[in-house]
Amino acid sequence: MDLETAIRDRRSVRQFTAEPVGDEVLRPLIEAATLAPSAMNEQPWLFAVVRDKALLERVSHGGKAATLAMMEAAGAPRERLEKLKSPAYDILYHAPVLIVIASANAGPWAAVNCGLAAQNLMLAARAAGLGTCWIGQAQAWVSSAEGKAALGLPADCVPVGAIILGYTAAFPPLVPRKPAEVKWIG
Ligand SMILES: Cc1cc2nc3c(=O)[nH]c(=O)nc-3n(C[C@H](O)[C@H](O)[C@H](O)COP(=O)(O)O)c2cc1C
């Protein structure tokens, strides 16, 4: 698949088949992530690739509880709280794989470096026929001491993104985009 198609046809996928995703499929995606630029070429990214069902469930429950607590504290609308409280709602959408990208250091470019790596990974996954979705609702738990320990990540790293991945069961339509605000100068 060419880059233009991968960019235009990437979607946040939330329905996956049960087909397992092998190491031979995942390794090139991680490699694509590491081809991203990074400040001073530090390449500070660390990856936790989770396929273990019990750990996926733990991330889902932990992320759900942490997100619910934050949303309640922020006075989120009742419907959003109800959705999160539903036992049927899995914040990881039953995806077979979760990849957490973390920065080994908390420097000023941690989020940018790992965000660039994440986008490479998501586009490479699209080109390989896989679907992905960044799960912000997993962020608080994977960033907690308990989450980092469960993922085998160092206690002082900074998790930046949690991305689910798998073979797509339902390909969503394009989510509409706003026109870009651009100042053309010269
Ligand atoms: C930082 C970030 C956090 C997100 N968190 C969630 C999430 O917790 N759950 C979810 O279903 N989608 C999540 N998304 C996906 C967005 O909803 C999605 O990217 C947006 O609606 C645009 O759709 P598209 O990715 O299909 O173009 C997140 C995306 C980003 C970049």
Short mmCIF file of N, CA, C and O in Angstrom, two decimals, residues 73-186:
data_model
loop_
_atom_site.label_atom_id
_atom_site.label_comp_id
_atom_site.label_asym_id
_atom_site.label_seq_id
_atom_site.Cartn_x
_atom_site.Cartn_y
_atom_site.Cartn_z
N ALA A 73 -14.73 13.19 38.78
CA ALA A 73 -14.16 14.37 39.45
C ALA A 73 -14.33 15.62 38.57
O ALA A 73 -14.49 16.72 39.08
N ALA A 74 -14.29 15.41 37.24
CA ALA A 74 -14.40 16.55 36.31
C ALA A 74 -15.86 16.89 36.00
O ALA A 74 -16.13 17.81 35.23
N GLY A 75 -16.80 16.14 36.59
CA GLY A 75 -18.23 16.42 36.36
C GLY A 75 -18.68 16.10 34.94
O GLY A 75 -19.47 16.85 34.35
N ALA A 76 -18.19 15.01 34.38
CA ALA A 76 -18.56 14.62 33.01
C ALA A 76 -20.05 14.31 32.91
O ALA A 76 -20.68 13.93 33.92
N PRO A 77 -20.64 14.44 31.72
CA PRO A 77 -22.07 14.16 31.56
C PRO A 77 -22.43 12.73 31.94
O PRO A 77 -21.61 11.81 31.77
N ARG A 78 -23.67 12.56 32.45
CA ARG A 78 -24.11 11.28 32.98
C ARG A 78 -24.00 10.13 31.96
O ARG A 78 -23.57 9.04 32.30
N GLU A 79 -24.36 10.41 30.68
CA GLU A 79 -24.33 9.34 29.66
C GLU A 79 -22.91 8.78 29.50
O GLU A 79 -22.72 7.57 29.30
N ARG A 80 -21.93 9.67 29.55
CA ARG A 80 -20.55 9.21 29.38
C ARG A 80 -20.13 8.36 30.57
O ARG A 80 -19.43 7.36 30.42
N LEU A 81 -20.58 8.75 31.76
CA LEU A 81 -20.24 7.98 32.96
C LEU A 81 -20.94 6.62 32.92
O LEU A 81 -20.33 5.59 33.23
N GLU A 82 -22.19 6.61 32.45
CA GLU A 82 -22.95 5.35 32.39
C GLU A 82 -22.27 4.37 31.44
O GLU A 82 -22.17 3.18 31.70
N LYS A 83 -21.81 4.89 30.29
CA LYS A 83 -21.15 4.03 29.30
C LYS A 83 -19.91 3.37 29.93
O LYS A 83 -19.69 2.17 29.81
N LEU A 84 -19.14 4.18 30.63
CA LEU A 84 -17.93 3.65 31.26
C LEU A 84 -18.23 2.65 32.37
O LEU A 84 -17.46 1.73 32.61
N LYS A 85 -19.38 2.86 33.04
CA LYS A 85 -19.72 1.98 34.16
C LYS A 85 -20.25 0.63 33.66
O LYS A 85 -20.24 -0.35 34.41
N SER A 86 -20.71 0.58 32.41
CA SER A 86 -21.30 -0.66 31.92
C SER A 86 -20.28 -1.79 31.91
O SER A 86 -19.21 -1.67 31.32
N PRO A 87 -20.61 -2.95 32.53
CA PRO A 87 -19.66 -4.06 32.56
C PRO A 87 -19.35 -4.57 31.15
O PRO A 87 -18.30 -5.15 30.91
N ALA A 88 -20.26 -4.31 30.21
CA ALA A 88 -20.06 -4.80 28.84
C ALA A 88 -19.02 -3.96 28.07
O ALA A 88 -18.52 -4.39 27.04
N TYR A 89 -18.73 -2.78 28.58
CA TYR A 89 -17.83 -1.88 27.84
C TYR A 89 -16.36 -2.19 28.15
O TYR A 89 -15.92 -2.08 29.28
N ASP A 90 -15.66 -2.61 27.10
CA ASP A 90 -14.23 -2.90 27.21
C ASP A 90 -13.48 -1.76 26.54
O ASP A 90 -13.62 -1.56 25.33
N ILE A 91 -12.72 -1.00 27.29
CA ILE A 91 -12.03 0.16 26.70
C ILE A 91 -11.03 -0.28 25.63
O ILE A 91 -10.62 0.52 24.81
N LEU A 92 -10.65 -1.56 25.62
CA LEU A 92 -9.72 -2.06 24.59
C LEU A 92 -10.47 -2.79 23.47
O LEU A 92 -9.83 -3.38 22.59
N TYR A 93 -11.77 -2.76 23.49
CA TYR A 93 -12.62 -3.32 22.41
C TYR A 93 -12.23 -4.76 22.04
O TYR A 93 -12.29 -5.14 20.87
N HIS A 94 -11.81 -5.54 23.02
CA HIS A 94 -11.47 -6.95 22.81
C HIS A 94 -10.39 -7.14 21.75
O HIS A 94 -10.35 -8.17 21.06
N ALA A 95 -9.54 -6.15 21.60
CA ALA A 95 -8.44 -6.26 20.63
C ALA A 95 -7.47 -7.35 21.10
O ALA A 95 -7.26 -7.50 22.31
N PRO A 96 -6.85 -8.06 20.16
CA PRO A 96 -5.92 -9.12 20.58
C PRO A 96 -4.54 -8.60 21.02
O PRO A 96 -3.79 -9.35 21.63
N VAL A 97 -4.24 -7.34 20.68
CA VAL A 97 -2.90 -6.80 21.00
C VAL A 97 -3.03 -5.38 21.53
O VAL A 97 -3.86 -4.59 21.04
N LEU A 98 -2.21 -5.08 22.52
CA LEU A 98 -2.06 -3.69 23.01
C LEU A 98 -0.58 -3.36 22.97
O LEU A 98 0.24 -4.15 23.46
N ILE A 99 -0.25 -2.22 22.36
CA ILE A 99 1.15 -1.79 22.37
C ILE A 99 1.23 -0.46 23.13
O ILE A 99 0.56 0.51 22.76
N VAL A 100 2.01 -0.47 24.19
CA VAL A 100 2.22 0.76 24.94
C VAL A 100 3.59 1.31 24.55
O VAL A 100 4.58 0.58 24.55
N ILE A 101 3.60 2.59 24.17
CA ILE A 101 4.86 3.24 23.80
C ILE A 101 5.20 4.22 24.92
O ILE A 101 4.37 5.06 25.29
N ALA A 102 6.40 4.05 25.46
CA ALA A 102 6.81 4.89 26.59
C ALA A 102 8.15 5.53 26.27
O ALA A 102 8.95 4.99 25.48
N SER A 103 8.37 6.68 26.89
CA SER A 103 9.68 7.32 26.76
C SER A 103 10.53 6.92 27.96
O SER A 103 10.06 6.95 29.10
N ALA A 104 11.77 6.57 27.67
CA ALA A 104 12.66 6.14 28.76
C ALA A 104 12.98 7.30 29.69
O ALA A 104 13.38 7.08 30.84
N ASN A 105 12.81 8.54 29.18
CA ASN A 105 13.06 9.69 30.05
C ASN A 105 11.90 10.67 29.97
O ASN A 105 11.09 10.62 29.06
N ALA A 106 11.87 11.56 30.96
CA ALA A 106 10.75 12.51 31.04
C ALA A 106 11.13 13.85 30.43
O ALA A 106 10.60 14.88 30.81
N GLY A 107 12.05 13.85 29.49
CA GLY A 107 12.52 15.10 28.87
C GLY A 107 11.39 15.83 28.16
O GLY A 107 10.28 15.30 28.00
N PRO A 108 11.70 17.07 27.70
CA PRO A 108 10.64 17.91 27.11
C PRO A 108 10.04 17.35 25.83
O PRO A 108 8.95 17.75 25.43
N TRP A 109 10.73 16.41 25.16
CA TRP A 109 10.24 15.90 23.89
C TRP A 109 9.65 14.48 24.01
O TRP A 109 9.42 13.82 22.99
N ALA A 110 9.44 14.03 25.23
CA ALA A 110 8.97 12.64 25.44
C ALA A 110 7.70 12.36 24.63
O ALA A 110 7.63 11.37 23.88
N ALA A 111 6.70 13.24 24.75
CA ALA A 111 5.42 12.99 24.09
C ALA A 111 5.56 13.11 22.57
O ALA A 111 4.97 12.32 21.82
N VAL A 112 6.36 14.08 22.12
CA VAL A 112 6.52 14.28 20.67
C VAL A 112 7.24 13.07 20.06
O VAL A 112 6.78 12.49 19.06
N ASN A 113 8.35 12.68 20.66
CA ASN A 113 9.12 11.54 20.13
C ASN A 113 8.24 10.28 20.03
O ASN A 113 8.19 9.61 18.99
N CYS A 114 7.56 9.98 21.11
CA CYS A 114 6.76 8.74 21.14
C CYS A 114 5.49 8.88 20.30
O CYS A 114 5.01 7.89 19.74
N GLY A 115 4.97 10.09 20.20
CA GLY A 115 3.80 10.31 19.34
C GLY A 115 4.14 10.08 17.87
O GLY A 115 3.35 9.48 17.12
N LEU A 116 5.33 10.54 17.48
CA LEU A 116 5.76 10.31 16.09
C LEU A 116 5.95 8.81 15.83
O LEU A 116 5.55 8.30 14.78
N ALA A 117 6.54 8.12 16.80
CA ALA A 117 6.73 6.67 16.66
C ALA A 117 5.36 5.98 16.57
O ALA A 117 5.16 5.06 15.76
N ALA A 118 4.41 6.46 17.36
CA ALA A 118 3.07 5.85 17.37
C ALA A 118 2.39 6.01 16.01
O ALA A 118 1.76 5.08 15.51
N GLN A 119 2.51 7.20 15.42
CA GLN A 119 1.85 7.41 14.12
C GLN A 119 2.49 6.53 13.04
O GLN A 119 1.79 5.95 12.21
N ASN A 120 3.83 6.41 13.08
CA ASN A 120 4.49 5.48 12.13
C ASN A 120 3.92 4.08 12.29
O ASN A 120 3.63 3.39 11.31
N LEU A 121 3.79 3.66 13.56
CA LEU A 121 3.30 2.30 13.83
C LEU A 121 1.87 2.13 13.31
O LEU A 121 1.55 1.12 12.68
N MET A 122 1.04 3.12 13.52
CA MET A 122 -0.37 3.00 13.08
C MET A 122 -0.48 2.98 11.56
O MET A 122 -1.29 2.22 11.01
N LEU A 123 0.34 3.78 10.89
CA LEU A 123 0.30 3.78 9.42
C LEU A 123 0.87 2.47 8.86
O LEU A 123 0.33 1.91 7.91
N ALA A 124 1.94 2.00 9.47
CA ALA A 124 2.52 0.73 9.02
C ALA A 124 1.53 -0.41 9.24
O ALA A 124 1.40 -1.32 8.41
N ALA A 125 0.80 -0.35 10.34
CA ALA A 125 -0.22 -1.37 10.62
C ALA A 125 -1.31 -1.32 9.56
O ALA A 125 -1.75 -2.35 9.04
N ARG A 126 -1.73 -0.13 9.20
CA ARG A 126 -2.77 0.01 8.16
C ARG A 126 -2.28 -0.60 6.85
O ARG A 126 -3.00 -1.34 6.19
N ALA A 127 -1.02 -0.30 6.52
CA ALA A 127 -0.45 -0.81 5.26
C ALA A 127 -0.34 -2.34 5.30
O ALA A 127 -0.41 -3.00 4.26
N ALA A 128 -0.20 -2.90 6.52
CA ALA A 128 -0.08 -4.36 6.66
C ALA A 128 -1.45 -5.03 6.80
O ALA A 128 -1.52 -6.24 7.08
N GLY A 129 -2.52 -4.24 6.67
CA GLY A 129 -3.87 -4.82 6.73
C GLY A 129 -4.43 -4.97 8.13
O GLY A 129 -5.37 -5.74 8.35
N LEU A 130 -3.86 -4.21 9.07
CA LEU A 130 -4.33 -4.28 10.46
C LEU A 130 -5.00 -2.97 10.86
O LEU A 130 -4.71 -1.92 10.29
N GLY A 131 -5.85 -3.06 11.86
CA GLY A 131 -6.49 -1.87 12.39
C GLY A 131 -5.89 -1.50 13.73
O GLY A 131 -5.42 -2.38 14.47
N THR A 132 -5.92 -0.20 14.04
CA THR A 132 -5.38 0.28 15.33
C THR A 132 -6.33 1.32 15.91
O THR A 132 -7.13 1.92 15.18
N CYS A 133 -6.20 1.56 17.19
CA CYS A 133 -6.88 2.71 17.81
C CYS A 133 -6.08 3.12 19.04
O CYS A 133 -5.73 2.27 19.87
N TRP A 134 -5.78 4.38 19.13
CA TRP A 134 -5.09 4.93 20.32
C TRP A 134 -6.12 4.97 21.43
O TRP A 134 -7.24 5.47 21.23
N ILE A 135 -5.77 4.44 22.59
CA ILE A 135 -6.74 4.37 23.69
C ILE A 135 -6.28 5.28 24.85
O ILE A 135 -5.54 4.86 25.75
N GLY A 136 -6.77 6.51 24.80
CA GLY A 136 -6.47 7.46 25.87
C GLY A 136 -7.01 6.98 27.21
O GLY A 136 -6.45 7.30 28.27
N GLN A 137 -8.08 6.20 27.16
CA GLN A 137 -8.69 5.74 28.41
C GLN A 137 -7.81 4.73 29.16
O GLN A 137 -8.08 4.42 30.31
N ALA A 138 -6.79 4.22 28.48
CA ALA A 138 -5.87 3.30 29.17
C ALA A 138 -4.70 4.06 29.81
O ALA A 138 -3.93 3.50 30.60
N GLN A 139 -4.57 5.35 29.44
CA GLN A 139 -3.36 6.10 29.76
C GLN A 139 -3.06 6.18 31.26
O GLN A 139 -1.92 5.95 31.69
N ALA A 140 -4.07 6.52 32.05
CA ALA A 140 -3.82 6.74 33.48
C ALA A 140 -3.31 5.45 34.14
O ALA A 140 -2.37 5.48 34.93
N TRP A 141 -3.93 4.33 33.78
CA TRP A 141 -3.52 3.09 34.45
C TRP A 141 -2.15 2.63 33.97
O TRP A 141 -1.31 2.23 34.78
N VAL A 142 -1.88 2.70 32.65
CA VAL A 142 -0.56 2.23 32.20
C VAL A 142 0.54 3.15 32.74
O VAL A 142 1.70 2.74 32.83
N SER A 143 0.19 4.38 33.10
CA SER A 143 1.19 5.32 33.65
C SER A 143 1.36 5.17 35.16
O SER A 143 2.26 5.78 35.73
N SER A 144 0.48 4.41 35.79
CA SER A 144 0.58 4.24 37.24
C SER A 144 1.75 3.29 37.56
O SER A 144 2.20 2.53 36.70
N ALA A 145 2.18 3.31 38.81
CA ALA A 145 3.27 2.41 39.23
C ALA A 145 2.85 0.96 39.00
O ALA A 145 3.64 0.13 38.51
N GLU A 146 1.60 0.66 39.32
CA GLU A 146 1.08 -0.71 39.14
C GLU A 146 1.09 -1.09 37.66
O GLU A 146 1.50 -2.19 37.28
N GLY A 147 0.65 -0.16 36.82
CA GLY A 147 0.58 -0.43 35.38
C GLY A 147 1.95 -0.66 34.78
O GLY A 147 2.17 -1.62 34.03
N LYS A 148 2.89 0.22 35.12
CA LYS A 148 4.25 0.09 34.56
C LYS A 148 4.86 -1.25 34.99
O LYS A 148 5.49 -1.94 34.19
N ALA A 149 4.68 -1.60 36.26
CA ALA A 149 5.23 -2.86 36.75
C ALA A 149 4.61 -4.04 36.00
O ALA A 149 5.30 -4.97 35.57
N ALA A 150 3.28 -3.98 35.80
CA ALA A 150 2.59 -5.09 35.12
C ALA A 150 3.07 -5.23 33.67
O ALA A 150 3.10 -6.33 33.12
N LEU A 151 3.44 -4.09 33.07
CA LEU A 151 3.87 -4.09 31.66
C LEU A 151 5.37 -4.35 31.52
O LEU A 151 5.90 -4.37 30.41
N GLY A 152 6.04 -4.47 32.63
CA GLY A 152 7.49 -4.72 32.59
C GLY A 152 8.26 -3.48 32.18
O GLY A 152 9.38 -3.57 31.66
N LEU A 153 7.68 -2.30 32.40
CA LEU A 153 8.35 -1.04 32.04
C LEU A 153 9.06 -0.46 33.25
O LEU A 153 8.58 -0.62 34.39
N PRO A 154 10.18 0.25 33.04
CA PRO A 154 10.89 0.83 34.19
C PRO A 154 10.01 1.84 34.93
O PRO A 154 9.20 2.53 34.31
N ALA A 155 10.21 1.90 36.26
CA ALA A 155 9.37 2.76 37.10
C ALA A 155 9.48 4.23 36.72
O ALA A 155 8.54 5.00 36.90
N ASP A 156 10.66 4.63 36.16
CA ASP A 156 10.84 6.06 35.86
C ASP A 156 10.54 6.43 34.40
O ASP A 156 10.82 7.54 33.97
N CYS A 157 9.99 5.51 33.62
CA CYS A 157 9.67 5.85 32.23
C CYS A 157 8.34 6.62 32.17
O CYS A 157 7.62 6.70 33.16
N VAL A 158 8.08 7.18 31.00
CA VAL A 158 6.85 7.97 30.82
C VAL A 158 6.00 7.36 29.69
O VAL A 158 6.28 7.59 28.51
N PRO A 159 5.00 6.57 30.01
CA PRO A 159 4.14 6.03 28.96
C PRO A 159 3.42 7.19 28.23
O PRO A 159 2.91 8.11 28.87
N VAL A 160 3.45 7.13 26.91
CA VAL A 160 2.88 8.21 26.11
C VAL A 160 1.61 7.77 25.39
O VAL A 160 0.67 8.53 25.25
N GLY A 161 1.59 6.53 24.95
CA GLY A 161 0.42 6.09 24.19
C GLY A 161 0.15 4.61 24.35
O GLY A 161 1.08 3.81 24.50
N ALA A 162 -1.13 4.26 24.35
CA ALA A 162 -1.56 2.85 24.41
C ALA A 162 -2.38 2.62 23.15
O ALA A 162 -3.41 3.28 22.95
N ILE A 163 -1.92 1.71 22.30
CA ILE A 163 -2.57 1.51 20.99
C ILE A 163 -3.01 0.06 20.86
O ILE A 163 -2.20 -0.86 21.01
N ILE A 164 -4.30 -0.12 20.60
CA ILE A 164 -4.78 -1.48 20.35
C ILE A 164 -4.61 -1.81 18.88
O ILE A 164 -4.58 -0.92 18.02
N LEU A 165 -4.52 -3.09 18.59
CA LEU A 165 -4.21 -3.52 17.23
C LEU A 165 -4.77 -4.91 16.98
O LEU A 165 -4.81 -5.74 17.88
N GLY A 166 -5.19 -5.14 15.77
CA GLY A 166 -5.68 -6.47 15.39
C GLY A 166 -6.19 -6.44 13.96
O GLY A 166 -6.14 -5.41 13.29
N TYR A 167 -6.68 -7.59 13.52
CA TYR A 167 -7.29 -7.64 12.19
C TYR A 167 -8.70 -7.05 12.28
O TYR A 167 -9.45 -7.38 13.20
N THR A 168 -8.99 -6.19 11.32
CA THR A 168 -10.22 -5.40 11.35
C THR A 168 -11.46 -6.25 11.05
O THR A 168 -11.49 -6.93 10.02
N ALA A 169 -12.46 -6.18 11.93
CA ALA A 169 -13.73 -6.87 11.67
C ALA A 169 -14.72 -5.92 11.02
O ALA A 169 -15.57 -6.33 10.24
N ALA A 170 -14.64 -4.64 11.38
CA ALA A 170 -15.55 -3.64 10.78
C ALA A 170 -14.73 -2.38 10.54
O ALA A 170 -14.12 -1.84 11.46
N PHE A 171 -14.74 -1.94 9.27
CA PHE A 171 -13.93 -0.76 8.89
C PHE A 171 -14.81 0.48 8.96
O PHE A 171 -15.79 0.60 8.21
N PRO A 172 -14.53 1.39 9.88
CA PRO A 172 -15.43 2.53 10.07
C PRO A 172 -15.33 3.57 8.94
O PRO A 172 -14.28 3.67 8.29
N PRO A 173 -16.39 4.36 8.76
CA PRO A 173 -16.30 5.45 7.77
C PRO A 173 -15.37 6.55 8.27
O PRO A 173 -15.06 6.60 9.46
N LEU A 174 -14.96 7.38 7.35
CA LEU A 174 -14.07 8.50 7.70
C LEU A 174 -14.79 9.43 8.68
O LEU A 174 -15.94 9.81 8.47
N VAL A 175 -14.10 9.76 9.76
CA VAL A 175 -14.64 10.75 10.70
C VAL A 175 -14.37 12.12 10.08
O VAL A 175 -13.22 12.42 9.72
N PRO A 176 -15.42 12.95 9.93
CA PRO A 176 -15.22 14.21 9.20
C PRO A 176 -14.14 15.09 9.82
O PRO A 176 -13.97 15.11 11.04
N ARG A 177 -13.43 15.77 8.98
CA ARG A 177 -12.38 16.69 9.42
C ARG A 177 -12.82 18.12 9.21
O ARG A 177 -13.55 18.42 8.27
N LYS A 178 -12.36 19.00 10.13
CA LYS A 178 -12.60 20.43 9.95
C LYS A 178 -11.61 20.95 8.92
O LYS A 178 -10.50 20.40 8.82
N PRO A 179 -11.97 22.00 8.20
CA PRO A 179 -10.98 22.56 7.28
C PRO A 179 -9.78 23.07 8.10
O PRO A 179 -9.96 23.58 9.20
N ALA A 180 -8.59 22.89 7.57
CA ALA A 180 -7.39 23.33 8.30
C ALA A 180 -7.35 24.85 8.38
O ALA A 180 -7.70 25.53 7.43
N GLU A 181 -6.99 25.34 9.56
CA GLU A 181 -6.77 26.79 9.69
C GLU A 181 -5.33 27.05 9.32
O GLU A 181 -4.42 26.58 10.01
N VAL A 182 -5.13 27.75 8.25
CA VAL A 182 -3.76 27.97 7.75
C VAL A 182 -3.53 29.46 7.54
O VAL A 182 -4.36 30.13 6.92
N LYS A 183 -2.46 29.97 8.05
CA LYS A 183 -2.04 31.34 7.72
C LYS A 183 -1.03 31.20 6.59
O LYS A 183 0.05 30.65 6.81
N TRP A 184 -1.39 31.63 5.43
CA TRP A 184 -0.44 31.60 4.30
C TRP A 184 0.34 32.90 4.35
O TRP A 184 -0.23 33.98 4.24
N ILE A 185 1.59 32.82 4.53
CA ILE A 185 2.42 34.03 4.66
C ILE A 185 3.41 34.05 3.50
O ILE A 185 4.29 33.20 3.43
N GLY A 186 3.22 35.00 2.61
CA GLY A 186 4.13 35.09 1.46
C GLY A 186 3.67 34.20 0.32
O GLY A 186 2.71 33.45 0.39
#
